[in-house]
JSON list of C-alpha atoms in Angstrom, two decimals:
[
{"chain": "N", "resi": 1, "resn": "MET", "atom": "CA", "xyz": [-0.26, -0.08, 0.20]},
{"chain": "N", "resi": 2, "resn": "ASN", "atom": "CA", "xyz": [1.54, 3.37, -1.26]},
{"chain": "N", "resi": 3, "resn": "ILE", "atom": "CA", "xyz": [-0.55, 6.29, -0.57]},
{"chain": "N", "resi": 4, "resn": "PRO", "atom": "CA", "xyz": [1.00, 9.24, 0.14]},
{"chain": "N", "resi": 5, "resn": "PHE", "atom": "CA", "xyz": [-0.31, 11.24, 3.99]},
{"chain": "N", "resi": 6, "resn": "ILE", "atom": "CA", "xyz": [-1.49, 7.75, 4.91]},
{"chain": "N", "resi": 7, "resn": "GLU", "atom": "CA", "xyz": [-1.06, 6.41, 8.93]},
{"chain": "N", "resi": 8, "resn": "ASP", "atom": "CA", "xyz": [-3.84, 3.71, 8.62]},
{"chain": "N", "resi": 9, "resn": "TYR", "atom": "CA", "xyz": [-6.06, 1.24, 6.59]},
{"chain": "N", "resi": 10, "resn": "GLY", "atom": "CA", "xyz": [-8.42, -0.54, 8.39]},
{"chain": "N", "resi": 11, "resn": "PRO", "atom": "CA", "xyz": [-9.61, -4.12, 7.07]},
{"chain": "N", "resi": 12, "resn": "VAL", "atom": "CA", "xyz": [-12.18, -4.67, 9.21]},
{"chain": "N", "resi": 13, "resn": "THR", "atom": "CA", "xyz": [-13.85, -1.28, 10.08]},
{"chain": "N", "resi": 14, "resn": "LYS", "atom": "CA", "xyz": [-12.01, 0.01, 5.65]},
{"chain": "N", "resi": 15, "resn": "LYS", "atom": "CA", "xyz": [-11.74, 3.21, 7.47]},
{"chain": "N", "resi": 16, "resn": "LEU", "atom": "CA", "xyz": [-8.24, 4.76, 5.52]},
{"chain": "N", "resi": 17, "resn": "THR", "atom": "CA", "xyz": [-6.56, 7.24, 7.56]},
{"chain": "N", "resi": 18, "resn": "LEU", "atom": "CA", "xyz": [-4.04, 10.03, 6.00]},
{"chain": "N", "resi": 19, "resn": "ARG", "atom": "CA", "xyz": [-2.60, 12.52, 7.42]},
{"chain": "N", "resi": 20, "resn": "GLY", "atom": "CA", "xyz": [-0.46, 15.90, 7.29]},
{"chain": "N", "resi": 21, "resn": "ALA", "atom": "CA", "xyz": [-2.28, 15.28, 3.12]},
{"chain": "N", "resi": 22, "resn": "THR", "atom": "CA", "xyz": [-2.07, 18.80, 1.44]},
{"chain": "N", "resi": 23, "resn": "TYR", "atom": "CA", "xyz": [-4.15, 17.17, -1.73]},
{"chain": "N", "resi": 24, "resn": "LEU", "atom": "CA", "xyz": [-5.88, 13.99, -2.03]},
{"chain": "N", "resi": 25, "resn": "PRO", "atom": "CA", "xyz": [-3.62, 11.40, -3.50]},
{"chain": "N", "resi": 26, "resn": "SER", "atom": "CA", "xyz": [-4.93, 9.38, -7.08]},
{"chain": "N", "resi": 27, "resn": "GLU", "atom": "CA", "xyz": [-3.54, 6.55, -4.85]},
{"chain": "N", "resi": 28, "resn": "VAL", "atom": "CA", "xyz": [-6.75, 7.00, -2.93]},
{"chain": "N", "resi": 29, "resn": "PHE", "atom": "CA", "xyz": [-9.32, 6.37, -5.60]},
{"chain": "N", "resi": 30, "resn": "ASP", "atom": "CA", "xyz": [-6.89, 2.98, -7.44]},
{"chain": "N", "resi": 31, "resn": "PHE", "atom": "CA", "xyz": [-6.81, 1.03, -3.67]},
{"chain": "N", "resi": 32, "resn": "ASN", "atom": "CA", "xyz": [-10.37, 1.72, -3.55]},
{"chain": "N", "resi": 33, "resn": "LYS", "atom": "CA", "xyz": [-11.36, -0.22, -5.92]},
{"chain": "N", "resi": 34, "resn": "GLU", "atom": "CA", "xyz": [-9.59, -2.85, -3.62]},
{"chain": "N", "resi": 35, "resn": "HIS", "atom": "CA", "xyz": [-10.11, -2.09, -0.73]},
{"chain": "N", "resi": 36, "resn": "PRO", "atom": "CA", "xyz": [-13.64, -0.04, -0.42]},
{"chain": "N", "resi": 37, "resn": "ILE", "atom": "CA", "xyz": [-13.94, 2.73, 1.65]},
{"chain": "N", "resi": 38, "resn": "LYS", "atom": "CA", "xyz": [-16.45, 3.30, 4.07]},
{"chain": "N", "resi": 39, "resn": "ILE", "atom": "CA", "xyz": [-14.60, 6.02, 6.80]},
{"chain": "N", "resi": 40, "resn": "LEU", "atom": "CA", "xyz": [-12.10, 8.11, 5.21]},
{"chain": "N", "resi": 41, "resn": "ASP", "atom": "CA", "xyz": [-9.98, 10.68, 7.88]},
{"chain": "N", "resi": 42, "resn": "ALA", "atom": "CA", "xyz": [-8.40, 12.31, 6.35]},
{"chain": "N", "resi": 43, "resn": "SER", "atom": "CA", "xyz": [-7.92, 14.99, 9.61]},
{"chain": "N", "resi": 44, "resn": "VAL", "atom": "CA", "xyz": [-5.38, 17.54, 9.90]},
{"chain": "N", "resi": 45, "resn": "GLY", "atom": "CA", "xyz": [-3.59, 18.77, 6.53]},
{"chain": "N", "resi": 46, "resn": "GLU", "atom": "CA", "xyz": [-3.50, 21.33, 3.99]},
{"chain": "N", "resi": 47, "resn": "ILE", "atom": "CA", "xyz": [-6.15, 19.90, 1.32]},
{"chain": "N", "resi": 48, "resn": "SER", "atom": "CA", "xyz": [-8.48, 23.07, -0.10]},
{"chain": "N", "resi": 49, "resn": "GLU", "atom": "CA", "xyz": [-10.46, 21.14, -2.53]},
{"chain": "N", "resi": 50, "resn": "LEU", "atom": "CA", "xyz": [-11.62, 18.00, -3.28]},
{"chain": "N", "resi": 51, "resn": "PRO", "atom": "CA", "xyz": [-10.96, 16.43, -7.04]},
{"chain": "N", "resi": 52, "resn": "GLY", "atom": "CA", "xyz": [-13.35, 15.36, -9.01]},
{"chain": "N", "resi": 53, "resn": "ARG", "atom": "CA", "xyz": [-12.90, 11.68, -8.96]},
{"chain": "N", "resi": 54, "resn": "PHE", "atom": "CA", "xyz": [-13.64, 11.85, -5.20]},
{"chain": "N", "resi": 55, "resn": "ALA", "atom": "CA", "xyz": [-16.74, 10.65, -6.26]},
{"chain": "N", "resi": 56, "resn": "GLU", "atom": "CA", "xyz": [-15.28, 7.18, -7.10]},
{"chain": "N", "resi": 57, "resn": "LEU", "atom": "CA", "xyz": [-15.83, 6.29, -3.05]},
{"chain": "N", "resi": 58, "resn": "LYS", "atom": "CA", "xyz": [-18.98, 4.69, -4.19]},
{"chain": "N", "resi": 59, "resn": "ASP", "atom": "CA", "xyz": [-19.31, 3.67, -0.39]},
{"chain": "N", "resi": 60, "resn": "LEU", "atom": "CA", "xyz": [-18.44, 6.23, 1.38]},
{"chain": "N", "resi": 61, "resn": "GLU", "atom": "CA", "xyz": [-20.24, 6.82, 4.72]},
{"chain": "N", "resi": 62, "resn": "VAL", "atom": "CA", "xyz": [-18.06, 9.24, 6.78]},
{"chain": "N", "resi": 63, "resn": "ALA", "atom": "CA", "xyz": [-15.65, 11.60, 5.85]},
{"chain": "N", "resi": 64, "resn": "PHE", "atom": "CA", "xyz": [-13.88, 13.73, 8.28]},
{"chain": "N", "resi": 65, "resn": "PHE", "atom": "CA", "xyz": [-12.01, 17.02, 6.68]},
{"chain": "N", "resi": 66, "resn": "SER", "atom": "CA", "xyz": [-11.14, 18.79, 10.48]},
{"chain": "N", "resi": 67, "resn": "ASP", "atom": "CA", "xyz": [-8.59, 20.56, 10.73]},
{"chain": "N", "resi": 68, "resn": "GLN", "atom": "CA", "xyz": [-7.30, 20.95, 6.42]},
{"chain": "N", "resi": 69, "resn": "ALA", "atom": "CA", "xyz": [-8.07, 24.01, 4.66]},
{"chain": "N", "resi": 70, "resn": "PHE", "atom": "CA", "xyz": [-10.87, 24.04, 2.63]},
{"chain": "N", "resi": 71, "resn": "GLU", "atom": "CA", "xyz": [-13.24, 27.17, 2.20]},
{"chain": "N", "resi": 72, "resn": "GLU", "atom": "CA", "xyz": [-16.26, 25.79, 1.35]},
{"chain": "N", "resi": 73, "resn": "ILE", "atom": "CA", "xyz": [-18.38, 22.54, 1.66]},
{"chain": "N", "resi": 74, "resn": "PRO", "atom": "CA", "xyz": [-16.73, 20.62, -1.77]},
{"chain": "N", "resi": 75, "resn": "SER", "atom": "CA", "xyz": [-19.72, 20.08, -4.21]},
{"chain": "N", "resi": 76, "resn": "VAL", "atom": "CA", "xyz": [-18.82, 16.57, -5.51]},
{"chain": "N", "resi": 77, "resn": "LEU", "atom": "CA", "xyz": [-19.74, 15.04, -1.48]},
{"chain": "N", "resi": 78, "resn": "SER", "atom": "CA", "xyz": [-23.39, 15.96, -2.45]},
{"chain": "N", "resi": 79, "resn": "GLU", "atom": "CA", "xyz": [-22.54, 12.68, -5.42]},
{"chain": "N", "resi": 80, "resn": "LEU", "atom": "CA", "xyz": [-22.23, 10.41, -2.82]},
{"chain": "N", "resi": 81, "resn": "GLU", "atom": "CA", "xyz": [-25.19, 8.49, -2.06]},
{"chain": "N", "resi": 82, "resn": "ASN", "atom": "CA", "xyz": [-23.94, 6.33, 0.77]},
{"chain": "N", "resi": 83, "resn": "LEU", "atom": "CA", "xyz": [-22.48, 9.56, 2.46]},
{"chain": "N", "resi": 84, "resn": "TYR", "atom": "CA", "xyz": [-24.77, 10.61, 5.53]},
{"chain": "N", "resi": 85, "resn": "MET", "atom": "CA", "xyz": [-21.64, 12.45, 7.49]},
{"chain": "N", "resi": 86, "resn": "ALA", "atom": "CA", "xyz": [-18.68, 14.98, 6.46]},
{"chain": "N", "resi": 87, "resn": "ALA", "atom": "CA", "xyz": [-17.29, 16.83, 8.88]},
{"chain": "N", "resi": 88, "resn": "PHE", "atom": "CA", "xyz": [-15.49, 20.08, 8.53]},
{"chain": "N", "resi": 89, "resn": "LYS", "atom": "CA", "xyz": [-14.52, 20.65, 11.81]},
{"chain": "N", "resi": 90, "resn": "SER", "atom": "CA", "xyz": [-12.19, 23.81, 12.24]},
{"chain": "N", "resi": 91, "resn": "CYS", "atom": "CA", "xyz": [-11.47, 24.82, 9.11]},
{"chain": "N", "resi": 92, "resn": "ASN", "atom": "CA", "xyz": [-11.82, 27.61, 7.24]},
{"chain": "N", "resi": 93, "resn": "LEU", "atom": "CA", "xyz": [-15.12, 27.41, 5.51]},
{"chain": "N", "resi": 94, "resn": "SER", "atom": "CA", "xyz": [-16.65, 30.75, 4.42]},
{"chain": "N", "resi": 95, "resn": "LYS", "atom": "CA", "xyz": [-18.69, 30.09, 1.12]},
{"chain": "N", "resi": 96, "resn": "PHE", "atom": "CA", "xyz": [-21.62, 27.24, 1.30]},
{"chain": "N", "resi": 97, "resn": "PRO", "atom": "CA", "xyz": [-22.82, 24.78, -2.62]},
{"chain": "N", "resi": 98, "resn": "GLU", "atom": "CA", "xyz": [-25.68, 26.48, -3.54]},
{"chain": "N", "resi": 99, "resn": "ASP", "atom": "CA", "xyz": [-28.03, 23.52, -3.80]},
{"chain": "N", "resi": 100, "resn": "ARG", "atom": "CA", "xyz": [-27.89, 23.29, -0.18]},
{"chain": "N", "resi": 101, "resn": "SER", "atom": "CA", "xyz": [-30.59, 24.92, 2.27]},
{"chain": "N", "resi": 102, "resn": "GLU", "atom": "CA", "xyz": [-30.32, 28.07, 4.08]},
{"chain": "N", "resi": 103, "resn": "GLU", "atom": "CA", "xyz": [-31.38, 25.84, 7.60]},
{"chain": "N", "resi": 104, "resn": "HIS", "atom": "CA", "xyz": [-28.76, 23.01, 6.85]},
{"chain": "N", "resi": 105, "resn": "THR", "atom": "CA", "xyz": [-26.31, 25.83, 6.27]},
{"chain": "N", "resi": 106, "resn": "SER", "atom": "CA", "xyz": [-27.41, 27.15, 8.94]},
{"chain": "N", "resi": 107, "resn": "GLU", "atom": "CA", "xyz": [-26.63, 23.75, 10.83]},
{"chain": "N", "resi": 108, "resn": "LEU", "atom": "CA", "xyz": [-23.42, 22.96, 9.78]},
{"chain": "N", "resi": 109, "resn": "GLN", "atom": "CA", "xyz": [-22.43, 26.50, 10.99]},
{"chain": "N", "resi": 110, "resn": "SER", "atom": "CA", "xyz": [-23.42, 25.85, 14.40]},
{"chain": "N", "resi": 111, "resn": "HIS", "atom": "CA", "xyz": [-21.09, 23.39, 14.15]}
]
């Protein structure tokens, strides 16, 4: 498993942990083909955007992007049907996707 920034992968939980990432490496998507990722913990780093390929993580249910450089919630997340939680704690969020309701945006800002 040669993925930049990898800290751990739990085959039972299907959790991939990346630390100190400055981008989401393409190797994650190749790895996902053989080992479906249900939980992605990419907290602590300098990621500011997600590539379009992020939609390939079809089994993803939970994503943690705390302490990253995001200024807005990436719209590609809306393409993931199984994703039910995405955390952006301690990011510099100032913009929200236009397809989000005002109620949902207020809920996100309060956390």
